[in-house]
PDB file of C-alpha atoms and ligand atoms in Angstrom:
ATOM      1  CA  MET A   1     -13.436 -17.417 -14.151  1.00  0.00           C
ATOM      2  CA  ASP A   2     -15.795 -16.759 -16.917  1.00  0.00           C
ATOM      3  CA  ARG A   3     -15.421 -14.000 -19.439  1.00  0.00           C
ATOM      4  CA  SER A   4     -18.614 -12.506 -18.583  1.00  0.00           C
ATOM      5  CA  GLN A   5     -17.710 -12.041 -15.023  1.00  0.00           C
ATOM      6  CA  LEU A   6     -14.852  -9.313 -16.528  1.00  0.00           C
ATOM      7  CA  SER A   7     -17.209  -7.005 -17.755  1.00  0.00           C
ATOM      8  CA  ALA A   8     -17.094  -3.983 -15.716  1.00  0.00           C
ATOM      9  CA  THR A   9     -20.548  -2.581 -17.417  1.00  0.00           C
ATOM     10  CA  GLN A  10     -22.592  -5.589 -16.399  1.00  0.00           C
ATOM     11  CA  SER A  11     -21.384  -5.642 -12.860  1.00  0.00           C
ATOM     12  CA  SER A  12     -23.340  -4.495  -9.920  1.00  0.00           C
ATOM     13  CA  ARG A  13     -20.070  -3.000  -8.311  1.00  0.00           C
ATOM     14  CA  PHE A  14     -19.253  -0.921 -11.819  1.00  0.00           C
ATOM     15  CA  GLY A  15     -21.992  -0.647 -14.022  1.00  0.00           C
ATOM     16  CA  THR A  16     -23.739   2.096 -12.532  1.00  0.00           C
ATOM     17  CA  ARG A  17     -20.624   4.430 -11.753  1.00  0.00           C
ATOM     18  CA  ILE A  18     -18.979   4.352 -15.707  1.00  0.00           C
ATOM     19  CA  THR A  19     -20.275   5.711 -18.924  1.00  0.00           C
ATOM     20  CA  PRO A  20     -19.474   3.636 -22.042  1.00  0.00           C
ATOM     21  CA  LEU A  21     -18.233   5.662 -24.994  1.00  0.00           C
ATOM     22  CA  THR A  22     -19.948   4.525 -27.706  1.00  0.00           C
ATOM     23  CA  SER A  23     -19.441   6.775 -30.292  1.00  0.00           C
ATOM     24  CA  ARG A  24     -17.101   9.994 -31.145  1.00  0.00           C
ATOM     25  CA  THR A  25     -20.182  12.479 -29.469  1.00  0.00           C
ATOM     26  CA  ASP A  26     -19.609  10.687 -26.394  1.00  0.00           C
ATOM     27  CA  LEU A  27     -16.511  12.031 -25.739  1.00  0.00           C
ATOM     28  CA  PRO A  28     -15.713  15.446 -24.193  1.00  0.00           C
ATOM     29  CA  PRO A  29     -15.014  17.857 -26.498  1.00  0.00           C
ATOM     30  CA  ARG A  30     -11.781  18.782 -24.977  1.00  0.00           C
ATOM     31  CA  TRP A  31     -10.435  15.318 -25.974  1.00  0.00           C
ATOM     32  CA  LEU A  32     -11.225  15.500 -29.755  1.00  0.00           C
ATOM     33  CA  GLU A  33      -8.703  15.990 -31.713  1.00  0.00           C
ATOM     34  CA  THR A  34      -6.115  14.461 -29.416  1.00  0.00           C
ATOM     35  CA  PRO A  35      -3.902  11.361 -29.103  1.00  0.00           C
ATOM     36  CA  ILE A  36      -6.512  10.984 -26.217  1.00  0.00           C
ATOM     37  CA  GLU A  37      -9.253  10.273 -29.140  1.00  0.00           C
ATOM     38  CA  ASP A  38      -6.960   8.551 -30.908  1.00  0.00           C
ATOM     39  CA  PHE A  39      -6.531   5.913 -27.866  1.00  0.00           C
ATOM     40  CA  ILE A  40     -10.313   5.385 -27.359  1.00  0.00           C
ATOM     41  CA  ALA A  41     -11.007   5.344 -31.004  1.00  0.00           C
ATOM     42  CA  ALA A  42      -8.658   2.441 -31.543  1.00  0.00           C
ATOM     43  CA  HIS A  43      -9.981   0.532 -28.548  1.00  0.00           C
ATOM     44  CA  ASN A  44     -13.726   1.406 -28.744  1.00  0.00           C
ATOM     45  CA  PHE A  45     -14.217   1.978 -32.445  1.00  0.00           C
ATOM     46  CA  ASP A  46     -11.918  -0.586 -33.630  1.00  0.00           C
ATOM     47  CA  LYS A  47      -9.704   2.468 -35.469  1.00  0.00           C
ATOM     48  CA  PRO A  48      -6.118   1.514 -35.064  1.00  0.00           C
ATOM     49  CA  ILE A  49      -3.894   4.016 -34.521  1.00  0.00           C
ATOM     50  CA  GLU A  50      -0.981   4.889 -37.200  1.00  0.00           C
ATOM     51  CA  GLY A  51       2.546   4.980 -35.894  1.00  0.00           C
ATOM     52  CA  GLY A  52       4.322   8.098 -35.738  1.00  0.00           C
ATOM     53  CA  THR A  53       7.638   9.701 -35.756  1.00  0.00           C
ATOM     54  CA  GLU A  54       7.189  11.197 -32.246  1.00  0.00           C
ATOM     55  CA  PRO A  55       5.524  10.408 -28.931  1.00  0.00           C
ATOM     56  CA  ARG A  56       2.318  11.723 -28.022  1.00  0.00           C
ATOM     57  CA  LEU A  57       0.614  10.152 -25.287  1.00  0.00           C
ATOM     58  CA  LEU A  58       1.648   8.895 -21.709  1.00  0.00           C
ATOM     59  CA  ILE A  59      -0.781   5.857 -20.806  1.00  0.00           C
ATOM     60  CA  VAL A  60      -0.563   4.859 -17.364  1.00  0.00           C
ATOM     61  CA  SER A  61      -2.461   1.445 -15.882  1.00  0.00           C
ATOM     62  CA  CYS A  62      -2.166  -1.247 -14.070  1.00  0.00           C
ATOM     63  CA  ILE A  63       0.677  -3.910 -14.660  1.00  0.00           C
ATOM     64  CA  GLU A  64      -2.699  -6.433 -15.261  1.00  0.00           C
ATOM     65  CA  TYR A  65      -1.957  -9.152 -17.662  1.00  0.00           C
ATOM     66  CA  ARG A  66      -5.415  -9.211 -19.136  1.00  0.00           C
ATOM     67  CA  PHE A  67      -5.146  -5.595 -20.344  1.00  0.00           C
ATOM     68  CA  SER A  68      -2.910  -4.493 -23.146  1.00  0.00           C
ATOM     69  CA  PRO A  69      -2.962  -0.913 -24.532  1.00  0.00           C
ATOM     70  CA  SER A  70      -3.765  -1.036 -28.274  1.00  0.00           C
ATOM     71  CA  VAL A  71      -0.988   1.392 -29.828  1.00  0.00           C
ATOM     72  CA  PRO A  72       1.630   0.846 -32.182  1.00  0.00           C
ATOM     73  CA  HIS A  73       5.170   1.634 -32.471  1.00  0.00           C
ATOM     74  CA  SER A  74       6.552   5.028 -31.912  1.00  0.00           C
ATOM     75  CA  PHE A  75       2.887   6.406 -30.240  1.00  0.00           C
ATOM     76  CA  ALA A  76       2.914   6.422 -26.696  1.00  0.00           C
ATOM     77  CA  TYR A  77       5.016   5.922 -23.495  1.00  0.00           C
ATOM     78  CA  VAL A  78       3.491   3.405 -21.140  1.00  0.00           C
ATOM     79  CA  MET A  79       4.234   3.240 -17.527  1.00  0.00           C
ATOM     80  CA  ARG A  80       2.929   0.328 -15.480  1.00  0.00           C
ATOM     81  CA  THR A  81       2.906  -0.218 -11.593  1.00  0.00           C
ATOM     82  CA  ALA A  82       0.696  -2.419  -9.419  1.00  0.00           C
ATOM     83  CA  GLY A  83      -2.694  -0.922  -9.372  1.00  0.00           C
ATOM     84  CA  GLY A  84      -1.743   1.797 -11.799  1.00  0.00           C
ATOM     85  CA  ARG A  85      -0.752   4.490  -9.748  1.00  0.00           C
ATOM     86  CA  LEU A  86       2.086   6.487 -10.107  1.00  0.00           C
ATOM     87  CA  SER A  87       2.409   7.482  -6.453  1.00  0.00           C
ATOM     88  CA  HIS A  88       3.566   4.539  -5.475  1.00  0.00           C
ATOM     89  CA  GLU A  89       6.482   4.242  -7.798  1.00  0.00           C
ATOM     90  CA  SER A  90       9.601   6.386  -6.004  1.00  0.00           C
ATOM     91  CA  GLY A  91      10.982   8.596  -8.683  1.00  0.00           C
ATOM     92  CA  SER A  92       7.904   8.516 -11.234  1.00  0.00           C
ATOM     93  CA  GLU A  93       7.951  11.896 -11.451  1.00  0.00           C
ATOM     94  CA  PHE A  94      11.810  11.738 -12.942  1.00  0.00           C
ATOM     95  CA  ALA A  95      10.332   9.770 -15.523  1.00  0.00           C
ATOM     96  CA  LEU A  96       7.152  12.472 -16.139  1.00  0.00           C
ATOM     97  CA  SER A  97       9.584  14.943 -16.210  1.00  0.00           C
ATOM     98  CA  TYR A  98      11.709  13.468 -19.188  1.00  0.00           C
ATOM     99  CA  ILE A  99       8.129  12.431 -21.039  1.00  0.00           C
ATOM    100  CA  LEU A 100       7.070  16.152 -20.648  1.00  0.00           C
ATOM    101  CA  ALA A 101      10.416  17.365 -21.988  1.00  0.00           C
ATOM    102  CA  LYS A 102       9.838  15.020 -24.874  1.00  0.00           C
ATOM    103  CA  GLY A 103       6.883  16.903 -25.521  1.00  0.00           C
ATOM    104  CA  VAL A 104       3.570  14.853 -24.576  1.00  0.00           C
ATOM    105  CA  ARG A 105       0.695  16.838 -22.968  1.00  0.00           C
ATOM    106  CA  HIS A 106      -1.825  14.262 -22.930  1.00  0.00           C
ATOM    107  CA  ILE A 107      -1.855  11.543 -20.495  1.00  0.00           C
ATOM    108  CA  ALA A 108      -4.560   8.593 -20.257  1.00  0.00           C
ATOM    109  CA  MET A 109      -4.811   6.923 -16.596  1.00  0.00           C
ATOM    110  CA  ILE A 110      -6.414   3.538 -17.090  1.00  0.00           C
ATOM    111  CA  GLY A 111      -8.060   1.598 -13.972  1.00  0.00           C
ATOM    112  CA  HIS A 112      -9.593  -1.438 -14.685  1.00  0.00           C
ATOM    113  CA  ASN A 113     -12.116  -3.985 -13.070  1.00  0.00           C
ATOM    114  CA  ASP A 114     -11.120  -7.230 -10.829  1.00  0.00           C
ATOM    115  CA  CYS A 115      -7.808  -5.207 -10.118  1.00  0.00           C
ATOM    116  CA  GLY A 116      -5.293  -7.781  -7.774  1.00  0.00           C
ATOM    117  CA  MET A 117      -4.743  -4.806  -5.746  1.00  0.00           C
ATOM    118  CA  THR A 118      -7.756  -5.009  -4.218  1.00  0.00           C
ATOM    119  CA  LYS A 119      -7.166  -8.698  -3.109  1.00  0.00           C
ATOM    120  CA  VAL A 120      -3.549  -7.833  -1.350  1.00  0.00           C
ATOM    121  CA  PRO A 121      -5.041  -8.672   2.063  1.00  0.00           C
ATOM    122  CA  GLN A 122      -5.742 -11.865   1.360  1.00  0.00           C
ATOM    123  CA  PHE A 123      -2.912 -12.692  -0.775  1.00  0.00           C
ATOM    124  CA  LYS A 124      -0.408 -11.748   1.290  1.00  0.00           C
ATOM    125  CA  PRO A 125       0.898 -15.095   2.584  1.00  0.00           C
ATOM    126  CA  ASN A 126       1.309 -15.789  -1.211  1.00  0.00           C
ATOM    127  CA  LEU A 127       3.572 -12.690  -1.682  1.00  0.00           C
ATOM    128  CA  VAL A 128       5.858 -13.637   0.840  1.00  0.00           C
ATOM    129  CA  ASN A 129       6.327 -17.604  -0.371  1.00  0.00           C
ATOM    130  CA  ALA A 130       7.212 -16.419  -3.673  1.00  0.00           C
ATOM    131  CA  LEU A 131       9.919 -13.716  -1.949  1.00  0.00           C
ATOM    132  CA  VAL A 132      10.590 -17.143   0.259  1.00  0.00           C
ATOM    133  CA  GLU A 133      11.200 -19.508  -3.100  1.00  0.00           C
ATOM    134  CA  GLN A 134      13.444 -16.887  -4.168  1.00  0.00           C
ATOM    135  CA  GLY A 135      15.708 -17.159  -1.579  1.00  0.00           C
ATOM    136  CA  TRP A 136      14.633 -14.391   0.977  1.00  0.00           C
ATOM    137  CA  GLU A 137      14.881 -15.112   4.529  1.00  0.00           C
ATOM    138  CA  GLU A 138      11.110 -15.335   5.866  1.00  0.00           C
ATOM    139  CA  THR A 139      11.286 -12.597   8.375  1.00  0.00           C
ATOM    140  CA  LYS A 140      12.749 -10.145   5.699  1.00  0.00           C
ATOM    141  CA  ALA A 141      10.152 -11.309   3.340  1.00  0.00           C
ATOM    142  CA  ARG A 142       6.994 -11.037   5.602  1.00  0.00           C
ATOM    143  CA  THR A 143       8.321  -7.662   6.559  1.00  0.00           C
ATOM    144  CA  PHE A 144       8.815  -6.466   3.310  1.00  0.00           C
ATOM    145  CA  ILE A 145       5.325  -7.396   2.249  1.00  0.00           C
ATOM    146  CA  GLU A 146       3.662  -5.776   5.639  1.00  0.00           C
ATOM    147  CA  GLU A 147       5.709  -2.642   4.857  1.00  0.00           C
ATOM    148  CA  ASN A 148       4.061  -2.256   1.004  1.00  0.00           C
ATOM    149  CA  ALA A 149       0.913  -4.260   1.489  1.00  0.00           C
ATOM    150  CA  GLU A 150      -0.907  -1.295   2.500  1.00  0.00           C
ATOM    151  CA  ARG A 151       0.428   1.448   0.390  1.00  0.00           C
ATOM    152  CA  PHE A 152      -0.400  -0.912  -2.799  1.00  0.00           C
ATOM    153  CA  ALA A 153      -3.554  -2.247  -1.951  1.00  0.00           C
ATOM    154  CA  MET A 154      -6.855  -0.537  -2.630  1.00  0.00           C
ATOM    155  CA  ASP A 155     -10.375  -1.104  -1.700  1.00  0.00           C
ATOM    156  CA  ASP A 156     -11.899   0.046  -4.978  1.00  0.00           C
ATOM    157  CA  GLU A 157     -10.601   1.015  -8.441  1.00  0.00           C
ATOM    158  CA  ILE A 158     -13.030   3.459  -9.121  1.00  0.00           C
ATOM    159  CA  ASP A 159     -12.286   5.651  -6.049  1.00  0.00           C
ATOM    160  CA  SER A 160      -8.448   4.919  -6.612  1.00  0.00           C
ATOM    161  CA  LEU A 161      -8.498   6.582  -9.933  1.00  0.00           C
ATOM    162  CA  GLU A 162     -10.084   9.239  -8.579  1.00  0.00           C
ATOM    163  CA  ARG A 163      -7.852   9.526  -5.830  1.00  0.00           C
ATOM    164  CA  GLU A 164      -4.633   9.426  -8.576  1.00  0.00           C
ATOM    165  CA  TYR A 165      -6.598  11.544 -10.821  1.00  0.00           C
ATOM    166  CA  LYS A 166      -6.692  14.570  -8.605  1.00  0.00           C
ATOM    167  CA  ARG A 167      -3.313  13.932  -7.039  1.00  0.00           C
ATOM    168  CA  MET A 168      -1.621  14.247 -10.751  1.00  0.00           C
ATOM    169  CA  ARG A 169      -3.661  17.150 -11.443  1.00  0.00           C
ATOM    170  CA  GLU A 170      -2.348  18.668  -8.650  1.00  0.00           C
ATOM    171  CA  LEU A 171       1.246  18.051  -9.447  1.00  0.00           C
ATOM    172  CA  PHE A 172       0.826  18.445 -13.517  1.00  0.00           C
ATOM    173  CA  LYS A 173      -1.300  21.461 -14.261  1.00  0.00           C
ATOM    174  CA  HIS A 174      -0.424  22.032 -17.905  1.00  0.00           C
ATOM    175  CA  VAL A 175      -1.409  18.628 -19.547  1.00  0.00           C
ATOM    176  CA  GLU A 176      -4.847  16.909 -20.360  1.00  0.00           C
ATOM    177  CA  ILE A 177      -5.112  13.920 -18.333  1.00  0.00           C
ATOM    178  CA  ALA A 178      -8.079  11.823 -19.232  1.00  0.00           C
ATOM    179  CA  PRO A 179      -9.096   9.063 -16.442  1.00  0.00           C
ATOM    180  CA  LEU A 180     -10.415   6.038 -18.250  1.00  0.00           C
ATOM    181  CA  PHE A 181     -11.793   2.707 -16.869  1.00  0.00           C
ATOM    182  CA  VAL A 182     -11.567  -0.295 -19.208  1.00  0.00           C
ATOM    183  CA  SER A 183     -13.635  -3.530 -18.741  1.00  0.00           C
ATOM    184  CA  LEU A 184     -11.598  -6.174 -18.844  1.00  0.00           C
ATOM    185  CA  ALA A 185     -13.972  -8.510 -20.656  1.00  0.00           C
ATOM    186  CA  SER A 186     -14.072  -6.433 -23.690  1.00  0.00           C
ATOM    187  CA  SER A 187     -10.945  -3.846 -23.800  1.00  0.00           C
ATOM    188  CA  ARG A 188     -13.193  -1.084 -24.043  1.00  0.00           C
ATOM    189  CA  LEU A 189     -12.717   2.057 -22.287  1.00  0.00           C
ATOM    190  CA  HIS A 190     -15.061   3.751 -20.364  1.00  0.00           C
ATOM    191  CA  ILE A 191     -15.666   7.241 -18.880  1.00  0.00           C
ATOM    192  CA  PRO A 192     -15.673   6.844 -15.041  1.00  0.00           C
ATOM    193  CA  ASN A 193     -19.033   9.124 -13.933  1.00  0.00           C
ATOM    194  CA  TRP A 194     -17.074  11.113 -10.997  1.00  0.00           C
ATOM    195  CA  PHE A 195     -14.901  12.532 -13.915  1.00  0.00           C
ATOM    196  CA  LEU A 196     -18.335  13.872 -15.613  1.00  0.00           C
ATOM    197  CA  ARG A 197     -19.201  15.335 -12.593  1.00  0.00           C
ATOM    198  CA  TYR A 198     -15.907  16.798 -12.001  1.00  0.00           C
ATOM    199  CA  MET A 199     -15.486  18.528 -15.407  1.00  0.00           C
ATOM    200  CA  VAL A 200     -19.135  20.377 -14.738  1.00  0.00           C
ATOM    201  CA  GLU A 201     -18.179  21.584 -11.290  1.00  0.00           C
ATOM    202  CA  GLN A 202     -14.669  22.877 -11.833  1.00  0.00           C
ATOM    203  CA  LYS A 203     -15.652  23.712 -15.299  1.00  0.00           C
ATOM    204  CA  ASP A 204     -12.400  22.399 -16.452  1.00  0.00           C
TER     205      ASP A 204
HETATM  206 ZN1  LIG B 301      -4.659  -4.110 -11.542  1.00  0.00          ZN
END
């Protein structure tokens, strides 16, 4: 795939649904002077974060191999799942309780374009084969994939991020959660437009 096809901003599906963050003034004021600003600055303004001694941020993202968070040692916890949704990892709230107990109060939830989890239905035979090649009995592999496919599959990356944000917002009321959308072509972070509306509606 040509790299320009991995641009979220140039995509007809995503381009009108996300807002670029091209300078510090594009950030919601509540993110300024926080680890979320540092993280955005590292990705969008080429301003590397200095490592510290205490964890400051939790980054939640997809397992996606074409995205790598730009963070130094001793800055962030990182939880990565297929699709980037903690709701799919049983017991993930336990890890959250640990991270909160360590003092982290900021979470960056990162969605991305061209997510493999939007292609699960057509990819299912490959998933079954991958397990069979590892010695799984075929019926067991098929059942396992069928049972999990629906849970992990998503129709749309931006809608999925919105649902997961709202779920997390309910569960963890006193942390700052920043939903961000990364364009795989550039690794630049964007704000989903639904979040801009949400902030106005909630006066949150
Ligand atoms: Zn993904």
